[in-house]
Coordinates of C-alpha atoms in Angstrom, one line a residue:
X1 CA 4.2 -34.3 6.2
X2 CA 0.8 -35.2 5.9
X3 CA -2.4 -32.5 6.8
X4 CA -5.2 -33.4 8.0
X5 CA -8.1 -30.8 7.2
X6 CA -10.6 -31.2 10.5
X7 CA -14.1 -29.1 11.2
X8 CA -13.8 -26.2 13.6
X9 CA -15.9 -26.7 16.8
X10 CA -16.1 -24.7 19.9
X11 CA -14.4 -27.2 22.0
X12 CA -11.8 -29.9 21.6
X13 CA -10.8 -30.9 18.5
X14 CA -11.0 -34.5 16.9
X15 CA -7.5 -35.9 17.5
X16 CA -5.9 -38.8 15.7
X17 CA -1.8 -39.9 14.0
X18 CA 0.1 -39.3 10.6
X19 CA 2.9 -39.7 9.0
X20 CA 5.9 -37.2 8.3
X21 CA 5.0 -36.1 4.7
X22 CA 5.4 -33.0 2.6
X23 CA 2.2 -31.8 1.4
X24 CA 0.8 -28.1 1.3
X25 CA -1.6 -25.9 -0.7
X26 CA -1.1 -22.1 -0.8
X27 CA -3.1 -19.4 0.6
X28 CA -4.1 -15.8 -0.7
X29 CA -2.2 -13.2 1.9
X30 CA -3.1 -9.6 1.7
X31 CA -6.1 -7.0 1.1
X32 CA -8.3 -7.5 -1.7
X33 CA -10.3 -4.7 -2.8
X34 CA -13.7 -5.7 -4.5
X35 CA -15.9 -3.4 -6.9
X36 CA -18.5 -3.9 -9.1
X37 CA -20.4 -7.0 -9.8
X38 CA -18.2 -9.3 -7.6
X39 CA -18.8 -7.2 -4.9
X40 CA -22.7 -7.6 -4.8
X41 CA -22.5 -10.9 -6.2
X42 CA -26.4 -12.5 -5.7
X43 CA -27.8 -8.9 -4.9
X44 CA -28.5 -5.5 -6.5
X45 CA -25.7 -2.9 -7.4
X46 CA -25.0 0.3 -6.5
X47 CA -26.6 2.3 -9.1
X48 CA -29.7 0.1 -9.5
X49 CA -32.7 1.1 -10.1
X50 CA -35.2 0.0 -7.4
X51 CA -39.2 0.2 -6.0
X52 CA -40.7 2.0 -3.5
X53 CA -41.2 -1.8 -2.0
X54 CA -37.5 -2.1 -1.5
X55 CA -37.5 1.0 0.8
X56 CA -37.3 -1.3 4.0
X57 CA -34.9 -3.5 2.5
X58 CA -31.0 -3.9 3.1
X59 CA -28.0 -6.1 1.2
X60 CA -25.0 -6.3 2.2
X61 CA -21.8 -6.6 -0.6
X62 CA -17.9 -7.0 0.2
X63 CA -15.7 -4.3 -0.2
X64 CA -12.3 -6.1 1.0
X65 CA -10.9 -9.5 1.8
X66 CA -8.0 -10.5 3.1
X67 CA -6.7 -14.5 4.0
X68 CA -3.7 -14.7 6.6
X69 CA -2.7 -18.4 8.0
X70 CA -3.0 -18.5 11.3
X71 CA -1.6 -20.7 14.0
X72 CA -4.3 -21.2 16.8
X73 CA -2.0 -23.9 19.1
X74 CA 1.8 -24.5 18.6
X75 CA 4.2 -26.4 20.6
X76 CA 7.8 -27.2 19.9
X77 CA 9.1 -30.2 20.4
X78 CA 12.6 -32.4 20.3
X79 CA 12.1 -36.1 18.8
X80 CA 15.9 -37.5 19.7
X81 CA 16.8 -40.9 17.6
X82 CA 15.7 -43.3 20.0
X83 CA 12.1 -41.7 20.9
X84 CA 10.8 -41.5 17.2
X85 CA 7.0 -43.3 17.0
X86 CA 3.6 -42.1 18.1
X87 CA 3.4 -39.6 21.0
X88 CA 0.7 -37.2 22.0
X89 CA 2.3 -34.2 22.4
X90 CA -0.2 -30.8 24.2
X91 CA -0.2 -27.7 22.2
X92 CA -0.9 -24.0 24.0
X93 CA -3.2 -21.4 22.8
X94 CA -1.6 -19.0 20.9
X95 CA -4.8 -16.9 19.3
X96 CA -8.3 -17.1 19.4
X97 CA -10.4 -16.3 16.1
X98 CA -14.1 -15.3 16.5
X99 CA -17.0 -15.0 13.8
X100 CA -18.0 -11.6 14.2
X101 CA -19.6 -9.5 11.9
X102 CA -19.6 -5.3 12.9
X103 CA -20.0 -5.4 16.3
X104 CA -21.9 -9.0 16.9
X105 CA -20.3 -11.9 17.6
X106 CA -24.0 -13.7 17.6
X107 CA -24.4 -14.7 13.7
X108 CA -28.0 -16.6 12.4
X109 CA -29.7 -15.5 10.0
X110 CA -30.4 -12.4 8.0
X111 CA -27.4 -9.9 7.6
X112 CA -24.8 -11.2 9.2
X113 CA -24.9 -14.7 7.5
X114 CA -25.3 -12.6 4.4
X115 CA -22.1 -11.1 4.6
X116 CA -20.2 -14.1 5.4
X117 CA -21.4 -15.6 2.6
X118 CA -20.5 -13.2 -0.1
X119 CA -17.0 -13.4 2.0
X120 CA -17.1 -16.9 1.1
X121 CA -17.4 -16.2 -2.7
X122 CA -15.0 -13.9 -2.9
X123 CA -12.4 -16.3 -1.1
X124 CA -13.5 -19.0 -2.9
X125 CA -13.3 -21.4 0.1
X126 CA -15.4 -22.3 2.7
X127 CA -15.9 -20.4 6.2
X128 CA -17.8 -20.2 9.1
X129 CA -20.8 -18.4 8.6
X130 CA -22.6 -19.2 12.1
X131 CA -21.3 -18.1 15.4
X132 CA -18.1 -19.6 16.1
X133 CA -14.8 -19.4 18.1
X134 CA -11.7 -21.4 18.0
X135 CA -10.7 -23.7 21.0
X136 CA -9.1 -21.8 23.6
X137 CA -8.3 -25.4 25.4
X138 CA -5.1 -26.7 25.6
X139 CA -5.1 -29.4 22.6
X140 CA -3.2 -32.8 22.5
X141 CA -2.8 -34.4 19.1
X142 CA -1.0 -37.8 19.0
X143 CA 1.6 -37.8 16.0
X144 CA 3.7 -40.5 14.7
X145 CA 7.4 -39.4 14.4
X146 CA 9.4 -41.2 11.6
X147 CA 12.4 -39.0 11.7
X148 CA 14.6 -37.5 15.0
X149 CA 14.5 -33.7 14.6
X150 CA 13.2 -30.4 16.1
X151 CA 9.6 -30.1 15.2
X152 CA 6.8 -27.3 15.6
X153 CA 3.0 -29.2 16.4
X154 CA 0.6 -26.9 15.5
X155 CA -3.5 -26.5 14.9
X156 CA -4.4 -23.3 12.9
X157 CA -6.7 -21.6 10.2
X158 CA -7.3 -19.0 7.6
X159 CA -8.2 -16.4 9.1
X160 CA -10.4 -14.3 6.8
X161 CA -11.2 -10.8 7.3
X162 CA -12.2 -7.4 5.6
X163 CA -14.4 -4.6 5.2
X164 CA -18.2 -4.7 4.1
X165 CA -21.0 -1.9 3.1
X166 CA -24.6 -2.5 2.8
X167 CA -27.2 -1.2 0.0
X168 CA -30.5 0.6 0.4
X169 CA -33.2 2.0 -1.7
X170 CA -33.2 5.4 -1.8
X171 CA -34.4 9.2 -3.5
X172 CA -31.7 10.2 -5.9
X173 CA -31.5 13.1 -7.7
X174 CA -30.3 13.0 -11.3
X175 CA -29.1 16.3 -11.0
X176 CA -31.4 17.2 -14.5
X177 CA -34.9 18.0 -12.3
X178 CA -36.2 14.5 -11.9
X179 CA -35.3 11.8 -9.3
X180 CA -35.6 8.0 -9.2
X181 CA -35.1 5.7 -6.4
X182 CA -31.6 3.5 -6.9
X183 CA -30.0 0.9 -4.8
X184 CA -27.4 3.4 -2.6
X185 CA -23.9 2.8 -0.8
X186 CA -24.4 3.1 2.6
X187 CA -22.0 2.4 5.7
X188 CA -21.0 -1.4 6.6
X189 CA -18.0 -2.6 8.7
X190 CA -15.5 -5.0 9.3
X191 CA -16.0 -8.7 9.7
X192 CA -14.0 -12.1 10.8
X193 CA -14.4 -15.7 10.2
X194 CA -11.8 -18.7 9.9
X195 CA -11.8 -21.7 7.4
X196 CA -11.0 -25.1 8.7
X197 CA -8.9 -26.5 11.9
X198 CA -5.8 -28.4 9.9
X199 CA -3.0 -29.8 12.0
X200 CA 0.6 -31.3 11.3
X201 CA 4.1 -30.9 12.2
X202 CA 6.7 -29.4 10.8
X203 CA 10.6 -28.9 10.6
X204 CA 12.8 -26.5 9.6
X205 CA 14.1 -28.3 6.9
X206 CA 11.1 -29.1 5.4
X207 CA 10.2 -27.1 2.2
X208 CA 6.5 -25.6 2.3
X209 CA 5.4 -23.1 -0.1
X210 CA 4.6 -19.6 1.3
X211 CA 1.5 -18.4 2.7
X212 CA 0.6 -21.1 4.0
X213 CA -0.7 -22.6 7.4
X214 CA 2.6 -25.0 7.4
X215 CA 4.9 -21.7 6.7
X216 CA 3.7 -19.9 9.5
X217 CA 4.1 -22.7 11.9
X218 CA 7.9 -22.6 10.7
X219 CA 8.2 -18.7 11.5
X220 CA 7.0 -19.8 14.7
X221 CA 9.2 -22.4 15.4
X222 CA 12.2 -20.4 14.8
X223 CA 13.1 -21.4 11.4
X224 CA 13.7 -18.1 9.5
X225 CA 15.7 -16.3 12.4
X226 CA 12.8 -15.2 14.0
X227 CA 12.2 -15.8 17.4
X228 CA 9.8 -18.3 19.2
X229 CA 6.6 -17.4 19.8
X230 CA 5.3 -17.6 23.7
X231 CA 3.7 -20.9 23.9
X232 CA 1.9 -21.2 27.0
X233 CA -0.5 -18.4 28.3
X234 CA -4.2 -17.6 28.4
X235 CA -6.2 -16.8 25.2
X236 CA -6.8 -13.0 24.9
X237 CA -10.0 -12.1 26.9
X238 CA -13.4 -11.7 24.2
X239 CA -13.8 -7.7 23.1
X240 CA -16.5 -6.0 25.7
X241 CA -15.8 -2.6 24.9
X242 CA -19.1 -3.1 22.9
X243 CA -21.0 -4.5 25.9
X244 CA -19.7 -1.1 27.8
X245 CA -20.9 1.3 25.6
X246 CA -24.2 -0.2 26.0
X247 CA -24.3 -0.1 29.4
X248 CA -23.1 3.4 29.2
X249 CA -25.9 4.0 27.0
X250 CA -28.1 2.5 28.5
X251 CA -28.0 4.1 31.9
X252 CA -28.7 7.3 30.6
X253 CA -31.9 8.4 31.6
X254 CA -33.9 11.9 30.3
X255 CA -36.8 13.5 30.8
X256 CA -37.1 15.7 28.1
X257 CA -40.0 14.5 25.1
X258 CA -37.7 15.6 22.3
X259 CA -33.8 15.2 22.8
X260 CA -31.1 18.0 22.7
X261 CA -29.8 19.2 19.1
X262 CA -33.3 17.7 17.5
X263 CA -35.8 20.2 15.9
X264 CA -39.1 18.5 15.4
X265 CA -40.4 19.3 11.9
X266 CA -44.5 21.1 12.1
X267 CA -46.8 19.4 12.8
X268 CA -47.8 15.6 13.5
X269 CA -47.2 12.6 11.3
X270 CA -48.7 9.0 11.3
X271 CA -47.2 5.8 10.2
X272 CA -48.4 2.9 8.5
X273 CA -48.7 0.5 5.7
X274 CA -49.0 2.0 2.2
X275 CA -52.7 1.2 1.9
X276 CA -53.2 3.5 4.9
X277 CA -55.2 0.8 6.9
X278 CA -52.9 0.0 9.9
X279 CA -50.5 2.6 11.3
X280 CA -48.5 2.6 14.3
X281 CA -50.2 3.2 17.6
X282 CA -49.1 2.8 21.2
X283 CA -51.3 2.9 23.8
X284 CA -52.9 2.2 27.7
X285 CA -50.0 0.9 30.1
X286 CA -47.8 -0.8 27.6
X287 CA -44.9 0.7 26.1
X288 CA -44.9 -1.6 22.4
X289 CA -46.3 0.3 19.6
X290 CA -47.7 -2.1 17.2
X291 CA -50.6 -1.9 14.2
X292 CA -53.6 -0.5 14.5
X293 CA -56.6 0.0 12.3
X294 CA -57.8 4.0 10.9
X295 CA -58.5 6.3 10.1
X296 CA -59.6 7.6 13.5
X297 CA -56.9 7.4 15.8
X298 CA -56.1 7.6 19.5
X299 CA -53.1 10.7 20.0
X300 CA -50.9 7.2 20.1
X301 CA -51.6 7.0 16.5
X302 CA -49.4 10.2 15.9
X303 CA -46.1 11.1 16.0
X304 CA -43.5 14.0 16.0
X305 CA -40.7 13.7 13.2
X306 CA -37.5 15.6 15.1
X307 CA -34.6 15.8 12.9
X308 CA -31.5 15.9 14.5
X309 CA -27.3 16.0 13.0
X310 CA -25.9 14.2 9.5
X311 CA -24.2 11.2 10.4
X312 CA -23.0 8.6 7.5
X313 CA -24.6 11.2 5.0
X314 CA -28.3 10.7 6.3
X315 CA -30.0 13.1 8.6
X316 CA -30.7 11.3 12.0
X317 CA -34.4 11.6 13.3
X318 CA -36.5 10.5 16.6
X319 CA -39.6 9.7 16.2
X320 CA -41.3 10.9 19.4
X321 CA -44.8 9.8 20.1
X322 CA -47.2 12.5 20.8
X323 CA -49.2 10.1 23.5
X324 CA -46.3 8.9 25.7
X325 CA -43.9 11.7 24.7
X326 CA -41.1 9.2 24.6
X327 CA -39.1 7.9 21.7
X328 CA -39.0 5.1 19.6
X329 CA -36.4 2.7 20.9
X330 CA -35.0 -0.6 20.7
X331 CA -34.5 -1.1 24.8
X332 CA -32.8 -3.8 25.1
X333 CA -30.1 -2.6 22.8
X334 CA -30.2 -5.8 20.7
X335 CA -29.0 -7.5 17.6
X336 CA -31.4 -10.1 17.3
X337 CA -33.7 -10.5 14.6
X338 CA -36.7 -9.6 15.1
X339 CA -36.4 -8.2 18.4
X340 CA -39.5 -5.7 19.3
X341 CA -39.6 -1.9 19.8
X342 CA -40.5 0.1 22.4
X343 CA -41.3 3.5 24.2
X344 CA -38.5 4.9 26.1
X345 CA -37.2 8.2 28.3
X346 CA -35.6 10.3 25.1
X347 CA -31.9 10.4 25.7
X348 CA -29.2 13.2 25.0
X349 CA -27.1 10.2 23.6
X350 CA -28.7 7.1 21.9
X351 CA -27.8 5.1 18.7
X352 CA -30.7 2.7 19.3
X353 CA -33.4 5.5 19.1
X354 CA -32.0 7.3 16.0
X355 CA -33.3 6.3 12.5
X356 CA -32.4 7.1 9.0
X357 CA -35.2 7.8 6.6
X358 CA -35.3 6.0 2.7
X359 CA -37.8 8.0 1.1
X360 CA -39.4 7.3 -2.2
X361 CA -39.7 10.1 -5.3
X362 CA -41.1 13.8 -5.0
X363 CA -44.8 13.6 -4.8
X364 CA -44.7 10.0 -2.9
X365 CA -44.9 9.8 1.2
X366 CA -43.2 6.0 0.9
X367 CA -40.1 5.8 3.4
X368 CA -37.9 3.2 4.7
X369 CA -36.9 3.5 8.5
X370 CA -33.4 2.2 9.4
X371 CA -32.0 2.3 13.2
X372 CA -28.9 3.7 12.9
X373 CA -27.0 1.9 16.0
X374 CA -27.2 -1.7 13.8
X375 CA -28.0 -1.1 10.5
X376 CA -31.5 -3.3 11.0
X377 CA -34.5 -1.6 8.8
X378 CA -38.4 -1.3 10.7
X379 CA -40.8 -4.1 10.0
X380 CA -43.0 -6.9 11.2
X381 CA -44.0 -10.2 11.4
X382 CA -47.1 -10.2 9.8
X383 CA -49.5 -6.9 8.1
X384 CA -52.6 -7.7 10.4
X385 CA -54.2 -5.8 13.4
X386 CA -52.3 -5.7 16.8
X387 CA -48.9 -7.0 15.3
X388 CA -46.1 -5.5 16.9
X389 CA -43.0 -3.3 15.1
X390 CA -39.7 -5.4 15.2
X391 CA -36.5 -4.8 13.6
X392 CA -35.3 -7.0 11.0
X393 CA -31.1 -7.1 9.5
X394 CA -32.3 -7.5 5.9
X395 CA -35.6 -5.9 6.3
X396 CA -38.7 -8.2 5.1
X397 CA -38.3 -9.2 1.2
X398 CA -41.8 -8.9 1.2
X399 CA -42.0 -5.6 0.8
X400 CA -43.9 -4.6 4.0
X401 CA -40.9 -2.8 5.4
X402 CA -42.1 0.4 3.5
X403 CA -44.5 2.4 5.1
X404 CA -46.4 6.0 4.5
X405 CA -45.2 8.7 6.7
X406 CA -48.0 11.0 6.3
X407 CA -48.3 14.2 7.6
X408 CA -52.3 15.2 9.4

């Protein structure tokens, strides 16, 4: 049987004929656990030393992989002696596969794309590293039969999944008096992505090494004593447990200035670039915050650091402005790059007004701010006045994702 290898695409797929022909290439099936440098291949390790300028920063590195054939459309189908030649035969949806990285099934740039390419190393084959989904269309492929027989028509990918963790800059103690700032584990997720769409056909007397897309079409078709697969049916809905909890979320209105189970620490802090020229200030009737010259600042210029629970080994924190008395918050509960902060109601429950803080050595006030709903570290577009704060996956490799958090 011949295999064709074709692109994946989000609607129909590129049809065309072949000839019976046994040809196959094998597959790696299982969980793959990756340490050291082929985990954070093309970025820093664990253990690394780093700068007070990568405290905004973030890399991601794989921890797992694992590469399972998958069939995405499957008919069977009887080819008696005296109807062998081309036919276009349809093939039903038996599984979707979407690119999603943690909870996002929107991949670009930044973070996301990051991860799926280190997935890609550590494969060793190509995926999709963009936002993607296999057809969930019926698909007709026209296929030359040479031979009578009982065949299984199928269209299916690797599927490639596993786990990942990200890196930050943070304080560590050495455990002998001094600290140093090092390149830190800190919590990732799971991810999905697919190679390329191959098609073919198969019988049960063909011989096709195992762990591959050809094999599983056979266990499918009934070959090894297992039973048929349903063939007809619709395509399993997308997740939205994910859009729920935001809505959840998101509903939740309070009126309190600093939220239940948070202590804010004495005193009133300011934010701003390391060179203490621009600092964080929102005011009149807008809710942004954005840059702002000093020293003298409007109340909007400070802020009140409450520290809440430990969550993924990091002490959570709000950071309450002492003008509006509302939180920091990405509103819109977003994953885009670069998608602006605002002022909002504090909440009893909100991931996407918590923050982690990445703080430099004793005797420095440098931090990195992460939100912890996404992962995405604080920064902006440009370090000039009247530029709003906006969160970025990767943080800016420029540096200017570090600020002073400086107590006044």
């Amino acid at each position: 049987m011949r295999l064709r290898q074709l692109r994946p695409v989000l609607g129909r797929l590129t049809t065309g004929t072949a000839a019976l022909a046994l040809v196959a290439t094998s597959t790696l099936v299982g969980v793959t656990a990756l340490a050291g440098p082929a985990a954070a291949a093309g970025g820093p390790q664990a253990g690394e030393a780093c700068t007070s300028a990568d405290l905004g920063k973030r890399y991601p590195f794989i921890k797992s992989v694992k590469v399972e054939p998958t069939i995405t459309h499957f008919k069977s189908y009887f080819v008696t002696a005296g109807s062998t030649g081309s036919q276009s035969v349809k093939l039903s949806t038996q599984t979707q596969v979407t690119v999603e990285v943690g909870t996002s099934t929107t991949v670009t740039v930044g973070f996301a794309h990051a991860v799926l390419v280190k997935a890609e190393t550590a494969v060793n084959r190509t995926v999709k590293k963009t936002t993607a989904t296999t057809s969930a269309e019926e698909q007709t492929i026209t296929w030359n039969f040479t031979q009578p027989g009982y065949y299984g028509l199928y269209q299916g990918t690797r599927k490639v999944t596993g786990e990942y963790g990200s890196l930050n800059c943070d304080r560590v103690d050495r455990g002998d008096g001094t600290y140093a700032t090092q390149w830190t584990e800190r919590p990732g997720g799971q991810y999905t992505t697919f190679s390329t769409i191959e098609e073919g056909a198969i019988r049960c007397e063909d011989h096709v090494p195992a762990g591959t897309i050809m094999k599983k079409a056979q266990e499918i078709l009934g070959c090894e004593g297992t039973a048929a697969k349903k063939q007809t049916g619709k395509a399993p809905a997308p997740d939205t447990a994910h859009k729920g909890r935001k809505a959840s979320v998101n509903s939740e209105r309070g009126t309190s200035s600093v939220p239940p189970g948070f202590t804010c620490l004495p005193g009133k802090y300011r934010i701003g670039t390391p060179d203490r020229k621009l600092f964080w200030v929102t005011f009149g009737a807008g809710d942004y915050f954005r840059l702002r010259p000093g020293p003298r600042l409007p109340e909007g210029g400070t802020w009140s650091m409450c520290e809440g629970p430990q969550s993924n080994g990091k002490t959570e924190y709000a950071l309450v402005n002492s003008y509006k008395g509302r939180c920091a918050t990405m509103t819109d509960h977003s994953n885009a790059e670069g998608a602006q902060f605002r002022m909002d109601p504090c909440r009893t429950a909100d991931d996407f007004q918590r923050f982690y803080l990445y703080r430099d050595v004793p005797g420095s006030d440098l931090v990195g701010i992460q939100l912890k709903a996404n992962g995405y570290m604080v920064g902006q577009e440009r370090v000039v006045d009247d530029t709003a704060m906006r969160q970025y996956s990767q943080g800016n490799a420029d540096g200017t994702g570090t600020y002073v958090l400086e107590k006044i």
